[in-house]
XYZ file of C-alpha atoms in Angstrom:
308
model
C 105.608 131.698 32.950
C 106.921 134.583 30.762
C 106.439 137.772 32.540
C 106.253 138.760 36.132
C 106.824 135.997 39.062
C 108.153 133.002 38.256
C 108.236 129.518 39.953
C 111.291 129.345 41.866
C 113.329 126.208 42.320
C 111.386 125.185 45.855
C 108.025 125.973 43.954
C 105.716 123.334 43.776
C 102.557 122.181 41.415
C 99.866 121.868 43.961
C 99.446 123.420 47.794
C 102.193 126.176 47.437
C 101.641 126.586 51.319
C 103.104 122.977 51.815
C 107.027 121.801 50.786
C 106.326 118.399 49.586
C 109.358 116.178 50.618
C 111.346 114.799 47.995
C 108.834 116.310 45.403
C 109.647 119.637 46.015
C 113.569 119.102 46.234
C 113.317 117.403 42.805
C 111.692 121.106 42.060
C 114.697 122.837 43.595
C 117.175 121.559 41.223
C 115.125 121.073 37.787
C 112.623 123.744 38.397
C 112.021 124.593 34.590
C 112.986 120.779 33.082
C 110.296 119.801 35.933
C 107.287 122.240 34.594
C 108.023 120.616 31.475
C 107.202 117.128 32.374
C 104.306 118.232 34.934
C 102.857 119.948 32.063
C 102.996 116.817 30.075
C 100.546 113.839 28.914
C 102.377 110.607 29.031
C 105.210 108.790 29.809
C 107.063 111.070 31.634
C 104.100 112.780 33.623
C 103.837 109.068 34.619
C 107.486 108.598 35.770
C 106.681 111.692 37.820
C 104.014 110.987 39.532
C 105.208 107.319 40.207
C 108.754 108.480 41.677
C 107.248 111.226 43.543
C 103.652 110.548 44.099
C 101.660 113.087 45.862
C 100.304 111.810 48.570
C 103.801 110.552 49.840
C 104.812 114.465 49.164
C 102.433 115.269 51.338
C 102.347 113.097 54.095
C 106.270 113.783 54.488
C 105.744 116.940 53.513
C 108.926 119.504 54.877
C 108.044 121.913 57.468
C 108.456 125.334 55.904
C 111.749 127.141 57.415
C 111.786 128.861 60.629
C 107.950 127.195 61.052
C 108.674 125.995 64.763
C 111.808 124.815 64.338
C 114.843 126.112 66.597
C 116.786 129.235 64.646
C 119.812 126.927 65.126
C 118.592 124.442 63.383
C 119.329 124.395 59.640
C 116.814 123.696 57.561
C 117.040 120.039 56.004
C 119.249 119.451 58.933
C 120.351 115.258 57.530
C 120.738 116.416 54.406
C 122.587 119.499 55.943
C 125.152 117.332 57.083
C 125.539 114.905 54.114
C 126.307 117.711 52.595
C 128.688 118.823 55.173
C 130.584 116.338 55.053
C 130.469 116.547 51.148
C 132.677 119.603 52.052
C 135.346 117.647 54.169
C 135.408 115.206 51.169
C 135.490 117.529 48.347
C 138.251 119.773 49.772
C 140.256 116.747 51.664
C 139.689 113.617 49.472
C 141.875 114.778 46.349
C 144.745 115.374 48.987
C 144.446 112.270 50.255
C 144.538 109.945 46.988
C 148.051 111.635 46.238
C 149.612 108.722 48.408
C 147.702 105.942 46.230
C 149.286 104.334 42.796
C 147.006 106.452 41.075
C 149.681 108.986 41.630
C 152.126 107.074 38.815
C 149.695 109.202 36.597
C 149.693 112.531 37.441
C 146.576 112.832 34.735
C 144.327 111.087 36.682
C 145.674 112.530 39.724
C 144.894 115.969 38.418
C 141.387 115.362 37.307
C 140.512 113.405 40.270
C 141.459 116.627 42.462
C 139.785 119.222 40.450
C 136.631 116.864 40.423
C 136.726 116.462 43.921
C 137.777 120.352 44.439
C 134.532 120.846 42.090
C 132.580 118.462 44.334
C 133.121 120.410 47.472
C 132.052 123.495 46.213
C 129.109 122.303 45.075
C 128.166 120.678 48.504
C 129.230 124.173 50.229
C 126.578 125.850 47.319
C 124.229 123.547 48.416
C 124.412 123.870 52.084
C 123.601 127.608 51.772
C 120.956 127.048 49.434
C 118.979 124.292 50.823
C 119.928 124.812 54.540
C 121.255 128.320 55.352
C 119.249 130.855 52.881
C 116.401 127.990 51.599
C 114.563 129.502 48.632
C 111.316 131.606 48.576
C 108.071 130.400 47.500
C 108.466 132.613 44.283
C 111.362 134.525 42.468
C 109.950 138.174 41.749
C 113.029 139.589 41.360
C 112.352 142.233 43.429
C 114.642 142.129 45.833
C 118.184 140.654 47.237
C 117.352 137.393 48.397
C 115.697 136.215 45.209
C 118.877 137.175 43.544
C 121.239 135.363 46.106
C 119.078 132.492 45.835
C 119.250 132.328 41.806
C 123.222 132.755 41.907
C 123.512 130.208 44.395
C 121.124 127.595 42.767
C 123.148 128.365 39.284
C 126.579 127.617 41.136
C 125.361 124.373 42.903
C 124.362 123.317 39.291
C 127.533 124.376 37.616
C 129.582 123.278 40.314
C 127.903 119.578 39.468
C 128.677 120.132 35.846
C 132.062 121.042 36.064
C 133.220 118.208 38.872
C 131.453 115.416 36.450
C 133.430 117.274 33.325
C 136.691 116.360 35.293
C 135.409 112.964 36.191
C 135.104 112.109 32.741
C 138.405 113.379 32.125
C 139.918 110.881 34.850
C 137.641 107.983 33.141
C 138.966 108.351 29.829
C 142.365 108.535 31.272
C 142.107 105.307 33.472
C 140.225 103.414 30.246
C 143.976 104.771 28.213
C 146.115 103.157 31.372
C 144.220 99.912 31.303
C 144.462 99.416 27.225
C 148.179 100.951 27.689
C 146.919 103.601 24.949
C 148.081 107.519 24.655
C 145.228 109.756 25.224
C 145.071 113.499 25.908
C 142.599 113.218 29.074
C 142.176 117.062 29.437
C 142.195 117.429 25.541
C 138.642 114.972 25.852
C 137.361 116.820 28.722
C 137.595 119.917 26.806
C 135.914 118.607 23.731
C 132.768 116.778 26.064
C 133.021 119.590 28.107
C 132.274 122.126 24.974
C 130.040 119.832 23.375
C 127.879 119.336 26.301
C 127.337 123.274 27.003
C 126.762 123.411 23.720
C 123.671 121.006 23.918
C 122.790 122.003 26.808
C 121.869 125.607 25.123
C 120.549 124.482 21.931
C 117.013 123.083 23.161
C 116.559 126.585 25.361
C 117.296 128.512 22.206
C 114.922 126.259 20.182
C 112.219 127.331 22.339
C 112.917 130.600 22.554
C 113.133 130.604 18.517
C 109.556 129.091 18.662
C 108.394 131.624 21.472
C 107.674 129.251 23.487
C 109.846 129.941 26.664
C 111.404 133.579 27.324
C 115.085 134.074 27.897
C 115.099 133.918 31.183
C 113.764 130.459 31.399
C 116.054 129.696 28.644
C 118.675 130.622 30.505
C 117.427 128.029 33.680
C 116.900 125.522 31.474
C 120.394 125.297 30.095
C 121.907 125.451 33.790
C 119.903 122.346 34.568
C 121.053 120.416 31.212
C 124.544 121.447 32.549
C 124.008 119.574 35.428
C 122.218 116.496 33.530
C 123.979 116.441 30.320
C 127.698 115.735 32.466
C 126.573 113.802 35.286
C 124.635 110.819 32.550
C 127.948 111.131 30.779
C 130.282 110.894 33.802
C 128.193 107.827 35.307
C 127.850 105.936 31.917
C 131.839 106.365 31.734
C 132.595 104.984 35.209
C 129.962 101.928 35.372
C 131.573 100.055 33.393
C 135.523 100.925 35.363
C 133.775 99.787 38.253
C 132.319 97.233 37.314
C 135.766 95.613 36.089
C 137.689 96.463 38.774
C 134.916 95.265 41.276
C 137.153 92.600 42.716
C 140.569 94.468 42.546
C 140.061 97.894 43.636
C 139.302 99.014 46.762
C 137.929 102.206 45.283
C 135.674 100.745 42.968
C 133.761 98.826 45.907
C 133.436 101.615 47.949
C 131.830 103.637 44.360
C 129.622 100.790 43.879
C 128.549 101.284 47.932
C 127.626 104.850 46.982
C 125.733 104.130 43.877
C 124.119 101.619 46.083
C 122.753 104.391 48.749
C 121.544 106.631 45.606
C 119.647 103.974 44.592
C 118.104 102.440 48.045
C 117.496 106.356 48.575
C 115.523 106.702 45.035
C 113.479 102.811 45.491
C 112.878 103.179 49.290
C 111.612 106.822 48.868
C 107.794 106.424 48.887
C 107.678 102.979 50.848
C 109.780 104.681 53.848
C 107.691 107.702 53.633
C 104.369 105.611 53.907
C 105.664 103.570 56.337
C 107.180 105.970 58.577
C 104.053 108.300 58.547
C 101.703 105.559 59.566
C 103.898 103.855 62.348
C 106.214 106.364 63.735
C 104.382 110.077 62.894
C 106.798 111.615 65.422
C 109.250 111.034 63.142
C 108.088 113.077 60.346
C 107.227 115.931 62.551
C 110.814 116.258 64.378
C 112.546 119.172 63.661
C 115.990 117.648 63.990
C 115.513 114.536 61.922
C 112.065 114.486 59.642
C 114.573 114.129 56.460
C 116.622 111.447 57.633
C 114.662 109.130 55.150
C 114.414 111.729 52.435
C 115.452 111.007 48.939
C 117.904 114.004 49.221
C 119.909 112.617 52.312
C 120.260 109.617 50.311
C 121.525 111.646 46.916
C 123.778 113.467 49.109
C 125.547 110.963 51.296
C 126.154 108.179 48.435
C 128.062 111.187 46.502
C 129.858 111.491 49.373
C 130.601 107.938 49.860
C 131.393 107.303 46.103
C 133.858 110.039 46.236
C 135.575 108.691 49.165
């Protein structure tokens, strides 16, 4: 919307009194882009409804935070544990890798250390945003909680983009090592980083110029694109490296396992929910385990494994 209360990242398209499993979590990550998709007609909307079916979202709905669950249990407890592991991996993995053969190239080590540090910070803000201070249904920007929630969400997205940007630098340095070429990975990363910031802002600025969205939503869209564009670039850069070294490098095998966990989460999100809600509804209603099989848990845990 262009004025007044706006949908915050946790708002859903229907039934605002119910938080809808992975559909709701996608809204938390990309509220502006999701609203574009939901308002569209065609392939994008069909893909959205296929990936996050409404019947699944309602069958495995996320309990409202504080509604019946003990106060000491964080919201989305299994996602919380996966993100907590991510904090440990992010703050500890870079130091452990300094004992690896990668230390032969200082640029690779430095880029990896910065990428994992940003990954740890992303998980730390994700814990605060998704589990400790879960967002409200609407951002009215009339209270401190709304502003804190917006800042945590922004930090979550930005740290992800920064982590991926340093991962791109690491990939460029590794390609240079494999091809025995001299290249400045940091300068390449700065170029890619700057390009992605410009691209992230271009689309929202264009929509503001057409008066399709207001400035507040344009800022949100830019932040979301800064999450997605570096992530897509880093994934594209690393997949050939993983495929090439899968039989010779243990790290590549571990990264492939992490990618597999994420893909399993994407593919099995709806089927697992339908099966468990029919055959083991007590798990869906458990305040401790309800999000064990949710896509968000698979995403966080898969990323943890990739960075290990």
